[in-house]
Coordinates of C-alpha atoms in Angstrom, one line a residue:
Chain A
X252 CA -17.6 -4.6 14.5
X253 CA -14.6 -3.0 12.1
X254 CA -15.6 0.9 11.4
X255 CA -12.7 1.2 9.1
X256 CA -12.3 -1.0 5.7
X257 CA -9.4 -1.0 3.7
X258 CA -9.2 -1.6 -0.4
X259 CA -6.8 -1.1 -2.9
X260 CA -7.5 0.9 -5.2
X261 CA -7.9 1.1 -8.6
X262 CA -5.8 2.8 -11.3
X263 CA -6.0 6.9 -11.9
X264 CA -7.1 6.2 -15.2
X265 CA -10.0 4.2 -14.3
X266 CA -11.4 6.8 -12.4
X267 CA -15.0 6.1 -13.9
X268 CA -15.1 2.6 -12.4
X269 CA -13.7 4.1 -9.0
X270 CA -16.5 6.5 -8.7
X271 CA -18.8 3.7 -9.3
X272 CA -17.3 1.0 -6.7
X273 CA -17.2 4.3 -4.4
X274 CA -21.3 5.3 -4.6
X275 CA -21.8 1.1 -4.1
X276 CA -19.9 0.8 -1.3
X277 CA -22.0 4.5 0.1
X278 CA -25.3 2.5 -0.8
X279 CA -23.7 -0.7 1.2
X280 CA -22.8 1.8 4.1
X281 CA -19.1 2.5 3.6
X282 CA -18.3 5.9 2.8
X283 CA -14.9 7.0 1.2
X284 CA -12.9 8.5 3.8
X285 CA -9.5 8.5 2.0
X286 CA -8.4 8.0 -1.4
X287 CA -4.7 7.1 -1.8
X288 CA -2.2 5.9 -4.5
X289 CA -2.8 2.5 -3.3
X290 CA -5.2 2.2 -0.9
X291 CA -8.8 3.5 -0.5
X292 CA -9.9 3.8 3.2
X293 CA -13.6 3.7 4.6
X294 CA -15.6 4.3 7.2
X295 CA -18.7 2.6 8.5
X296 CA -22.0 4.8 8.3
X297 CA -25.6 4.9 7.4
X298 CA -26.3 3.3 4.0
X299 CA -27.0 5.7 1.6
X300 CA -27.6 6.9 -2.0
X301 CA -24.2 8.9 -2.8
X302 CA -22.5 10.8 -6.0
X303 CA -18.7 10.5 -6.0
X304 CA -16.2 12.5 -9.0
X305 CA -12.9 12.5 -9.0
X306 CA -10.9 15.3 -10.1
X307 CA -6.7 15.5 -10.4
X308 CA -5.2 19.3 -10.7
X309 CA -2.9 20.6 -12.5
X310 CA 0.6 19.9 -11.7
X311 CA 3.2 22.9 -12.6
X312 CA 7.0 22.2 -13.1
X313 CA 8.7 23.1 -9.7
X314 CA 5.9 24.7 -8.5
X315 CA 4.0 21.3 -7.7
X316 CA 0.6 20.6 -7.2
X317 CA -2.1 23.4 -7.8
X318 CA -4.0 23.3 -5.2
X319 CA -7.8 24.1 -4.7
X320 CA -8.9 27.4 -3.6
X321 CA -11.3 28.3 -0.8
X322 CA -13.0 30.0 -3.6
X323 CA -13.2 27.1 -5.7
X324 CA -14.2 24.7 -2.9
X325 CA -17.1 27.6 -2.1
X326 CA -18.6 26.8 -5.9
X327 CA -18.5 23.0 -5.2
X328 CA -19.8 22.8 -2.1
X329 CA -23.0 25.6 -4.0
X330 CA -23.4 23.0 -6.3
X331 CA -23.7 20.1 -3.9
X332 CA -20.1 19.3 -4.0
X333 CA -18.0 18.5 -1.1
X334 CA -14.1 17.6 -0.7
X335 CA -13.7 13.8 1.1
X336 CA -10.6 13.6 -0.1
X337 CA -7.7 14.7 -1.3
X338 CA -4.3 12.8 -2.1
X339 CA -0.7 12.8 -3.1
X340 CA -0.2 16.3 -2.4
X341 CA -3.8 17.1 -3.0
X342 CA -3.3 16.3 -6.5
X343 CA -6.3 13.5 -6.4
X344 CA -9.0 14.4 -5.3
X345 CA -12.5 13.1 -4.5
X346 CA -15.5 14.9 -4.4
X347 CA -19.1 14.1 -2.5
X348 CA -22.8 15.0 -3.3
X349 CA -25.9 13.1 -2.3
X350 CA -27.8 11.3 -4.4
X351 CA -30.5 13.8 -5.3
X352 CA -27.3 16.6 -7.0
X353 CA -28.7 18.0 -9.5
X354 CA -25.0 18.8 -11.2
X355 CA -23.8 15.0 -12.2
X356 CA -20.6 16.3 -13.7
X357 CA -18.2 18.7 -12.7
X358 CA -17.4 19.3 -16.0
X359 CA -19.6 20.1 -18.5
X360 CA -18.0 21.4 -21.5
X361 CA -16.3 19.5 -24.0
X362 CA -12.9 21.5 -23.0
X363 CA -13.1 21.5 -19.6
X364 CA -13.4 17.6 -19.9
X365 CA -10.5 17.0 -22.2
X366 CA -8.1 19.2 -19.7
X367 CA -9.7 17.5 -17.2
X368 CA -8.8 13.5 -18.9
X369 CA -5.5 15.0 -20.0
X370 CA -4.7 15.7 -16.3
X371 CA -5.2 12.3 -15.4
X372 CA -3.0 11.3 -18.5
X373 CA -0.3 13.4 -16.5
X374 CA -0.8 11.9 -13.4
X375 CA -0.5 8.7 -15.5
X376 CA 2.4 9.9 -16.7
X377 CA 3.8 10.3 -13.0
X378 CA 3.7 6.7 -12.1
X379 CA 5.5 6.3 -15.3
X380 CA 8.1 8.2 -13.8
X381 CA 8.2 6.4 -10.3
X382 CA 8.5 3.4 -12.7
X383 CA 11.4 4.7 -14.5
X384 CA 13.0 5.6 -11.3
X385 CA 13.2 2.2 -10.1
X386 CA 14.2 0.8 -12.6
X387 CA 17.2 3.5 -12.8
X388 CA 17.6 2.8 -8.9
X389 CA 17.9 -0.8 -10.0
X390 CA 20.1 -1.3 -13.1
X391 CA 21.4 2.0 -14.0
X392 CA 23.2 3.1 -10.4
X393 CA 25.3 0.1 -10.0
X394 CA 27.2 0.5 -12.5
X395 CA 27.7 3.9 -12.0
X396 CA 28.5 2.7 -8.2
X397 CA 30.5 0.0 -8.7
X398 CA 28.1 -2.7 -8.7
X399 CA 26.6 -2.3 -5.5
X400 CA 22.7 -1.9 -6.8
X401 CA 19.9 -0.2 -4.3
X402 CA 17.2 -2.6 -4.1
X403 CA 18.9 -5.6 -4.8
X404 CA 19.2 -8.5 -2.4
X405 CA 23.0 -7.3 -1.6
X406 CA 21.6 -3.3 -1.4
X407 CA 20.9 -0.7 0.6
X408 CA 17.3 -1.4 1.0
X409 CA 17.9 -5.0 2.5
X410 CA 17.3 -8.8 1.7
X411 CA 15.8 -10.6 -0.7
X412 CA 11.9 -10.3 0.3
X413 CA 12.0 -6.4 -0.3
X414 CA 13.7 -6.7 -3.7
X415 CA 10.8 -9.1 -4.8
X416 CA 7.6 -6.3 -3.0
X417 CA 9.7 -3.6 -4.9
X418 CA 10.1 -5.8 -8.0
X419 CA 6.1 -6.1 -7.1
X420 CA 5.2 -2.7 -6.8
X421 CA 7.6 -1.8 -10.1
X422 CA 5.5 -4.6 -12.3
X423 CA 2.8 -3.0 -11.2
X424 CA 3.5 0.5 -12.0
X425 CA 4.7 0.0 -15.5
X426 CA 1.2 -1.9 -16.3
X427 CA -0.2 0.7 -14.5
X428 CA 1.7 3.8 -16.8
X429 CA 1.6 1.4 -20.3
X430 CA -1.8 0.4 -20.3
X431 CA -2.8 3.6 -18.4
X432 CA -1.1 5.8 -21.1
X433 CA -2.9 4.2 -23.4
X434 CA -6.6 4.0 -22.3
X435 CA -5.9 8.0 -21.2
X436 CA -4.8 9.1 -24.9
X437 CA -7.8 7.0 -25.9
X438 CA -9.6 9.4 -23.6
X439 CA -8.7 12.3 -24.7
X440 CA -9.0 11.7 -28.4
X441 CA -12.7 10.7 -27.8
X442 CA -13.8 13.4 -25.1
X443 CA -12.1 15.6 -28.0
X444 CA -14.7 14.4 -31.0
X445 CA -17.4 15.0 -28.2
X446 CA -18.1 11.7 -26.6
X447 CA -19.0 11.4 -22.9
X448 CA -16.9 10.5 -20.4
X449 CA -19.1 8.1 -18.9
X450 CA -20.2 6.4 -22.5
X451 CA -19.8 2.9 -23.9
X452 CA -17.6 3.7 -26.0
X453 CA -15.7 5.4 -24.0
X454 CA -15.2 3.2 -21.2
X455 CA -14.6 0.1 -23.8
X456 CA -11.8 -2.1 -22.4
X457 CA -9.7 -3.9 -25.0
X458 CA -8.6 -7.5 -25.1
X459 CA -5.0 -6.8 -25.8
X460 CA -5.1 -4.7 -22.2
X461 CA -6.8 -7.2 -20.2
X462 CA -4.0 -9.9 -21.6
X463 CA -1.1 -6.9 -20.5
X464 CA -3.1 -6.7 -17.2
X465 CA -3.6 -10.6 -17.0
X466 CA 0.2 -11.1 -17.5
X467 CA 1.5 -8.5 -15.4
X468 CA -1.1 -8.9 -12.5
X469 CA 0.1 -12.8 -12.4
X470 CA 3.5 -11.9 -11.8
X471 CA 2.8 -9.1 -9.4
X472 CA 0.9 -11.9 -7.2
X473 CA 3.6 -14.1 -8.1
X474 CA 6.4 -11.8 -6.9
X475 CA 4.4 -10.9 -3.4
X476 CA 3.6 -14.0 -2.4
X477 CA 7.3 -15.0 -3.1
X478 CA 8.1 -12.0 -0.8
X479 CA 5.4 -12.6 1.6
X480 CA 7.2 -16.4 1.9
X481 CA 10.9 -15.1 2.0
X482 CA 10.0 -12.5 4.8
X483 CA 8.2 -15.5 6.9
X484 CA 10.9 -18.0 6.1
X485 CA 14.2 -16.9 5.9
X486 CA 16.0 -15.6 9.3
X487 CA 18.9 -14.6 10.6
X488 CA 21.3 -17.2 12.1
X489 CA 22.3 -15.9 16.1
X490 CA 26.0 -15.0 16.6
X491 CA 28.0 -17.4 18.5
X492 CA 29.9 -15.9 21.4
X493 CA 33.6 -15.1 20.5
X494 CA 35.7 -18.3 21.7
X495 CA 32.7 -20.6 22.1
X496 CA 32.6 -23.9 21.0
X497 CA 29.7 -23.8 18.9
X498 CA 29.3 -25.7 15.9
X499 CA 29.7 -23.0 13.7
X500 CA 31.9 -21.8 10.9
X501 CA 32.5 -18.2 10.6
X502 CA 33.4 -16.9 7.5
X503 CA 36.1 -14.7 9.4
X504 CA 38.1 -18.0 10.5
X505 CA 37.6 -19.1 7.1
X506 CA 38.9 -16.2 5.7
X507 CA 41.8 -15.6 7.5
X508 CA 45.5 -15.8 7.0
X509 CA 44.3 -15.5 3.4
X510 CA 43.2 -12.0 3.9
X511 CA 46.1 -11.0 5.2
X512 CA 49.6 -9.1 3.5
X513 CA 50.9 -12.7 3.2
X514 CA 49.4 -15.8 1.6
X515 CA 50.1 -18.9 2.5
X516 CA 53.0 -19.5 1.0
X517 CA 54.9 -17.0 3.0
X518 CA 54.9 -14.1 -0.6
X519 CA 53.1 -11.0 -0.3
X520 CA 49.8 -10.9 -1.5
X521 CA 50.2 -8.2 -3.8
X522 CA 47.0 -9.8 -5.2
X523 CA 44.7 -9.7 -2.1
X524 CA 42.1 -7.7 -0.3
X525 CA 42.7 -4.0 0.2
X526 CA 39.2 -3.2 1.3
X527 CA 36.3 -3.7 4.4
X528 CA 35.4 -6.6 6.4
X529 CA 32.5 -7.1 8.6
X530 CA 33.1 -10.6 9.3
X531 CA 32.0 -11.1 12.5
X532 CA 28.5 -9.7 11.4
X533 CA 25.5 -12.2 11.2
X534 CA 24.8 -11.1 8.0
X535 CA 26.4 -8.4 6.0
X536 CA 27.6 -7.1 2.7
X537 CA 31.4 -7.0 2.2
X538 CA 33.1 -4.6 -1.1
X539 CA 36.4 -6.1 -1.9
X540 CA 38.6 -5.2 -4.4
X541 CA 41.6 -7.2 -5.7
X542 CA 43.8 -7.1 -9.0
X543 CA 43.4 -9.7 -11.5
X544 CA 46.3 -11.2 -13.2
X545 CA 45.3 -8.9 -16.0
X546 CA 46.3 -5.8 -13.5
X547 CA 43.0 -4.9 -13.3
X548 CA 41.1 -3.8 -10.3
X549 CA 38.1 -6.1 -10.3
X550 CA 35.2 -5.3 -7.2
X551 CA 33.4 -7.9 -5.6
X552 CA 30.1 -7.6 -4.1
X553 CA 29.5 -10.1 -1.8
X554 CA 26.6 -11.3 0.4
X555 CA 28.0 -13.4 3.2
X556 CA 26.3 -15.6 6.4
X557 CA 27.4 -16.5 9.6
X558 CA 26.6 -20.4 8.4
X559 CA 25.8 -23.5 10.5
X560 CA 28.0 -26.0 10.7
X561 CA 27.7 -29.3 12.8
X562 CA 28.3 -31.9 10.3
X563 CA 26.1 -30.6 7.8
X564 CA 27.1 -30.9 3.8
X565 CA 30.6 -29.4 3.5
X566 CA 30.5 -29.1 -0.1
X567 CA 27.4 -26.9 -0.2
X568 CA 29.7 -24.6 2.6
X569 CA 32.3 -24.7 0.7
X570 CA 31.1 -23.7 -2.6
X571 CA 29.0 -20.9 -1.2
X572 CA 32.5 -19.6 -0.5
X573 CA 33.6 -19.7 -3.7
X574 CA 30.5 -18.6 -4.8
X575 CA 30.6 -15.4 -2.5
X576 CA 33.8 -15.3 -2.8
X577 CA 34.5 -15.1 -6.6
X578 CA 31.5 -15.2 -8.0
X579 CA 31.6 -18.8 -9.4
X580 CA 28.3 -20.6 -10.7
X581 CA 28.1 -24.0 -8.5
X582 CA 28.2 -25.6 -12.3
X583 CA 31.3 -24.0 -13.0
X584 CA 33.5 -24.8 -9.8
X585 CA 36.3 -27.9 -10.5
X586 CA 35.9 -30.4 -7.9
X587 CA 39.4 -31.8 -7.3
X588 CA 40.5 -34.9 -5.6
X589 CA 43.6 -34.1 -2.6
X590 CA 44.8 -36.8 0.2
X591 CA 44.2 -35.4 3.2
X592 CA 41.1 -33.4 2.6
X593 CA 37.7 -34.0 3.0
X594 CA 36.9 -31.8 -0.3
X595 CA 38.8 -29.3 -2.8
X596 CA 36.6 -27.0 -4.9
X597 CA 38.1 -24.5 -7.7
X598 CA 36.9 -21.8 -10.0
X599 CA 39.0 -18.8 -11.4
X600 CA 40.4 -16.7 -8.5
X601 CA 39.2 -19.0 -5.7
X602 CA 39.8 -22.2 -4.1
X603 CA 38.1 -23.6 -1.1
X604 CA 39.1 -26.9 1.1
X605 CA 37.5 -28.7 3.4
X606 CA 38.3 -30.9 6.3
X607 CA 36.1 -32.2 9.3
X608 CA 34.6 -28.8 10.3
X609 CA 37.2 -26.7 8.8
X610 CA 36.8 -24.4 5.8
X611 CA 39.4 -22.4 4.4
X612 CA 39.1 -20.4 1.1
X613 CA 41.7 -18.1 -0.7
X614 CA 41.6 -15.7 -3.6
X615 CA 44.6 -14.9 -5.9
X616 CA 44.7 -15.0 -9.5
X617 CA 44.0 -17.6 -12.2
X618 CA 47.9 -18.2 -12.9
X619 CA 49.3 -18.0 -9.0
X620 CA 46.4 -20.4 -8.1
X621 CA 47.0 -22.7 -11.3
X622 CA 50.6 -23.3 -10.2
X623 CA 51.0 -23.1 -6.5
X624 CA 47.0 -24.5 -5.4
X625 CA 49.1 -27.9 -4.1
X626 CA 51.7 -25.9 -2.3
X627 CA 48.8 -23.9 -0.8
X628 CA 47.0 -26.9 0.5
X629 CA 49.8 -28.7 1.2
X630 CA 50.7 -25.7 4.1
X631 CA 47.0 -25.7 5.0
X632 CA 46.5 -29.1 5.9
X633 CA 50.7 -28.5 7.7
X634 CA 49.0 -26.2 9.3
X635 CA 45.0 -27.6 10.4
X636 CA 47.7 -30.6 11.1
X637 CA 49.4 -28.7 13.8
X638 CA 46.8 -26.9 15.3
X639 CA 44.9 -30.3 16.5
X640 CA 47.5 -31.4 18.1
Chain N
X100 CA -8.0 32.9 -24.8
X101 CA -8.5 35.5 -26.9
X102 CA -10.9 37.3 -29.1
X103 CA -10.0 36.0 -32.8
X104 CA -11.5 32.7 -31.6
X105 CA -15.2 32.0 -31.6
X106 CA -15.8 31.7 -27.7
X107 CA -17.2 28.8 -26.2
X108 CA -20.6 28.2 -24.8
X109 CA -19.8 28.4 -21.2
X110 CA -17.9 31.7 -22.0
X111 CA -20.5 33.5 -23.8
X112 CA -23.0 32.6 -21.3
X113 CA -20.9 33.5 -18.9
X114 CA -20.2 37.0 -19.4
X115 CA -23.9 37.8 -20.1
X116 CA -24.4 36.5 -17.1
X117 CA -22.5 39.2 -15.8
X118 CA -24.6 41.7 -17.1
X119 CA -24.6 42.5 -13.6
X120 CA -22.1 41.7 -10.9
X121 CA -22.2 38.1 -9.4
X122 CA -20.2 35.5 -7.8
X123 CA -19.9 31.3 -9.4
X124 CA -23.0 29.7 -7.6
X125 CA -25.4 32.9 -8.8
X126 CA -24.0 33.0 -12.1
X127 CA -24.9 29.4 -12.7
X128 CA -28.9 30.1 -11.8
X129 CA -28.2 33.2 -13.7
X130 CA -27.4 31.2 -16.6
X131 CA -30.2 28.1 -16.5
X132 CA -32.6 30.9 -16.2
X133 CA -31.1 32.9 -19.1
X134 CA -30.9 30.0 -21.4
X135 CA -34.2 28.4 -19.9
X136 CA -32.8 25.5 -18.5
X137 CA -30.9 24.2 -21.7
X138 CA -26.8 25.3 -19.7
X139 CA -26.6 23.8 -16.7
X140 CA -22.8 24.0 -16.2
X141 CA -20.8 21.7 -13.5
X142 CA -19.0 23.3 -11.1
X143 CA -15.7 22.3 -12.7
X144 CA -16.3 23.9 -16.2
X145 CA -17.6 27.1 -13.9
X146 CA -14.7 27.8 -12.1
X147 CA -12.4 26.6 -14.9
X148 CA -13.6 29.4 -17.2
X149 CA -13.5 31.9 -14.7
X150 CA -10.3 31.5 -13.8
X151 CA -9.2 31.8 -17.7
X152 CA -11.6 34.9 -18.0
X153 CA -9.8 36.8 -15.0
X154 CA -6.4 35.9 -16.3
X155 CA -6.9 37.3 -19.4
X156 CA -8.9 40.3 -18.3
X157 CA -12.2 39.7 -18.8
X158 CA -13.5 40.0 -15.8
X159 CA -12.4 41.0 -12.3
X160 CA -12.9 40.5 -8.8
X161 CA -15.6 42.9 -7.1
X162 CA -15.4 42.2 -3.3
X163 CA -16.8 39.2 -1.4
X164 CA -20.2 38.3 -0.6
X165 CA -21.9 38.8 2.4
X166 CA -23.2 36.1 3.0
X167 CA -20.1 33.7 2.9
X168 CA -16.6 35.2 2.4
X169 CA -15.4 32.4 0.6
X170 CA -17.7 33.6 -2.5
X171 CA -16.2 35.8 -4.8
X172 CA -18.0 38.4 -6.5
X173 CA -16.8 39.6 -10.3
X174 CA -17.7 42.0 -12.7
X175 CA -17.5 42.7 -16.5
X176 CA -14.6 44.6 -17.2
X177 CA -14.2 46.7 -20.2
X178 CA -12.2 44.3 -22.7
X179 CA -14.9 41.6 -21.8
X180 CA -17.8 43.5 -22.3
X181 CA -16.1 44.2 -25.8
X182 CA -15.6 40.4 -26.2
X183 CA -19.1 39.7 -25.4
X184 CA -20.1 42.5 -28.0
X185 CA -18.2 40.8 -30.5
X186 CA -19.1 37.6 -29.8
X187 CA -23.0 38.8 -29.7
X188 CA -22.5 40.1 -33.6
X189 CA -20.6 37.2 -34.3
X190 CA -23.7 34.9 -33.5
X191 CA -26.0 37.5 -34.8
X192 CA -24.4 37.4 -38.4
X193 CA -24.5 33.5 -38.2
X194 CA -28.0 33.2 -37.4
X195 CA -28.7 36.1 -40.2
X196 CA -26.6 34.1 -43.0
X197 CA -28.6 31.0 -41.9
X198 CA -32.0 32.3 -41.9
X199 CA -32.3 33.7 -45.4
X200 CA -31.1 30.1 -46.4
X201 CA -32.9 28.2 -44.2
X202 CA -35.7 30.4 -43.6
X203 CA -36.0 30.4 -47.5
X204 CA -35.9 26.7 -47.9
X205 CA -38.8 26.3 -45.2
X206 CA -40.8 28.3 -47.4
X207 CA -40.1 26.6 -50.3
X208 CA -41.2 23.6 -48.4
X209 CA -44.4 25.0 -47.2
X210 CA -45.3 26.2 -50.7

């Protein structure tokens, strides 16, 4: 029999509701053992007739979280009171009295209840902030660092499944700081004109916030189950040994010669890579830089695969070159008829060919490509050509 | 906190019960006696309004109690026994102004 249970837990600013699921699940024999941000943590024990208030101190700039005295804990625990837990920094805390307390609230004046909802306003306020942070972590820091972004699939903080549990979490945390903003300012406008916390009127929910909350919690579940199927599904293709004969493409061999101070044609490739490779990784993110026909220096970010190949649908290889290659949209990429390959894809920058189980991709800009693309695959295939026999 | 402002409830009863010396769980039996059950304050507001009190000199800390260490006992201190003076008159003169109104309309009623 489990003598731990695990819930998530409700919002800070529904702290009325959470003291209420907290004394049912005491009368049901689960007492709180651990209140986090997220979670809520029990333990199995006699059922029983319980009181549960939260409380969420003051929070000073640079100083952090004001934490509870031994004094004050001493006048709690007089009036029945006792600590079960106490959360981010000590900043949310739960308190504990049986059933029989005299003392319902811990706050019985009408200004001690209004600092008391503002605090939780603040704390409100802090998610908003975590919110805010992503979302800066997200959009706002790749372009300050060249496009690479920090959650994204190409990121620091890995693939595609922990971009959509952060993208997740964030939904969740901006319904959680909106719609929590809002019901908290409620709050403290009507503790101020002397309602109860605990009142009807008070606790009221509105039918423009359970639409926000419908909305956003649909695309939360949306966006962790798509995670939840992304981490089961998608995995890593093994390396083949160096030199083996497996039938695989790596985009190293397809890369090369073209990556080099040369192109093809024999002129330096004043126009090609100056920057990292990993290409012999399963799965990694290369940063290249090149300069456009316009002089510019334009930076690719580029996810690229170690990618099966054994006969398999050359196009779809060939345009995920192009695509990590040059960022081309499949839609956008010129399909081009050439004797002698199997397939010749185009977009600005990039061309790919194909022929049997050989890929071969090269970068250069719009005009070079425009004018010498034949040449260029007429000294691949030369080349492919020679090499067989 | 200061003393242009009417004080609160919890305040006022507060200090008076520190008439004498006392730490936060006596001075809330001190205060449902003295107000005959009607203030029963939460621990929250309790401690709340002590801690404003000693930081603005009201009151001040008077040793520790014997029986548990934790408990902190305070005292009046001299601008707080002036506050609660003022406070006292302040209530005094309101129930004076309101009594030879109200009193007065009572009899009016009666006759």
């Amino acid at each position: 029999m489990k003598d731990k249970k695990y819930r998530l837990a409700l919002p800070v600013y529904d702290f009325v509701r959470s003291e209420e699921r907290y004394r049912q699940m005491a009368a049901e024999g689960w007492l709180l053992e651990k209140r986090g941000g997220f979670l809520e943590r029990y333990r199995r024990g006699a059922p029983q007739e319980r009181q549960y208030r939260m409380e969420f101190r003051p929070v000073k700039a640079f100083e952090g979280v004001e934490q509870m005295t031994e004094e004050e804990l001493a006048v709690y625990a007089d009036c029945g009171w006792e600590l079960v837990s106490a959360s981010g920094s000590g900043g949310i805390c739960v308190f504990s009295a049986s059933g029989e307390v005299r003392d319902t609230e811990l706050y019985t004046d009408r200004q001690g209840q209004t600092a008391f909802v503002k605090r939780s306003r603040n704390y409100v306020g802090g998610v908003g902030l975590c919110w805010l942070g992503f979302w800066v972590g997200r959009f706002l820091l790749p372009a300050a660092f060249g496009g690479k972004t920090l959650f994204g699939p190409r990121g620091l903080f890995g693939g595609d499944w922990l971009f959509l549990l952060l993208t997740a979490l964030a939904l969740y945390v901006t319904w959680a700081a909106l719609y929590g903003g809002y019901r908290c300012g409620r709050l403290v406008h009507l503790v101020k004109r002397g309602c109860s916390l605990r009142s009807p009127e008070t606790q009221k929910k509105h039918l423009v916030g359970r639409i926000i909350r419908g909305i956003l919690g649909g695309a939360v579940l949306l966006c962790a189950a798509g995670s939840l199927y992304l981490l089961c599904t998608v995995r890593k293709a093994p390396l083949p040994e160096p030199g083996s004969r497996e039938p695989y493409v790596l985009l190293g061999e397809a890369f090369s010669g073209q990556r080099a101070a040369e192109n093809l044609l024999g002129q330096p490739a004043d126009n090609d890579v100056q920057a990292m490779h990993g290409l012999l990784s399963d799965n990694y993110t290369a940063e290249e830089c090149f300069t456009t026909d316009k002089g510019e220096d334009l930076w690719l970010d580029q996810a690229c695969y170690v990618l099966k190949w054994g006969g398999g649908p050359a196009e779809a290889l060939a345009r995920d070159l192009l695509s990590a290659t040059a960022f081309a949209d499949w839609d956008e990429m010129e399909t081009r008829e050439v004797p002698g390959f199997d397939g010749v894809f185009a977009c600005p920058y990039a061309i790919a060919a194909v022929k049997g189980n050989r890929v071969a991709c090269f970068t250069g800009s719009a005009d070079e490509l425009n004018e010498n693309w034949d040449k260029v695959l007429e000294v691949l295939l030369e080349k492919w050509e020679s090499a067989d026999n | 906190m200061n003393g242009s402002q009417p004080m609160t409830e919890a305040m006022y009863y507060i200090l008076l019960s520190l008439a004498e010396p006392g730490y936060g769980y006596g001075m809330k039996k001190r205060i449902r006696e003295l107000s005959r059950g009607r203030v029963d304050m939460g621990p929250g507001t309790l401690y709340g309004v002590l801690t404003r009190m000693k930081k603005d000199g009201w009151i001040e800390p008077a040793g520790d109690s014997e029986e548990d260490p934790r408990r902190k006992i305070y005292r009046l201190t001299g601008l707080g026994r002036q506050e609660l003076l003022g406070e006292y008159r302040r209530l005094q003169g309101m129930v004076e102004d309101g009594s030879f109104l109200i009193e007065g309309s009572e009899k009016q009623d009666e006759g």
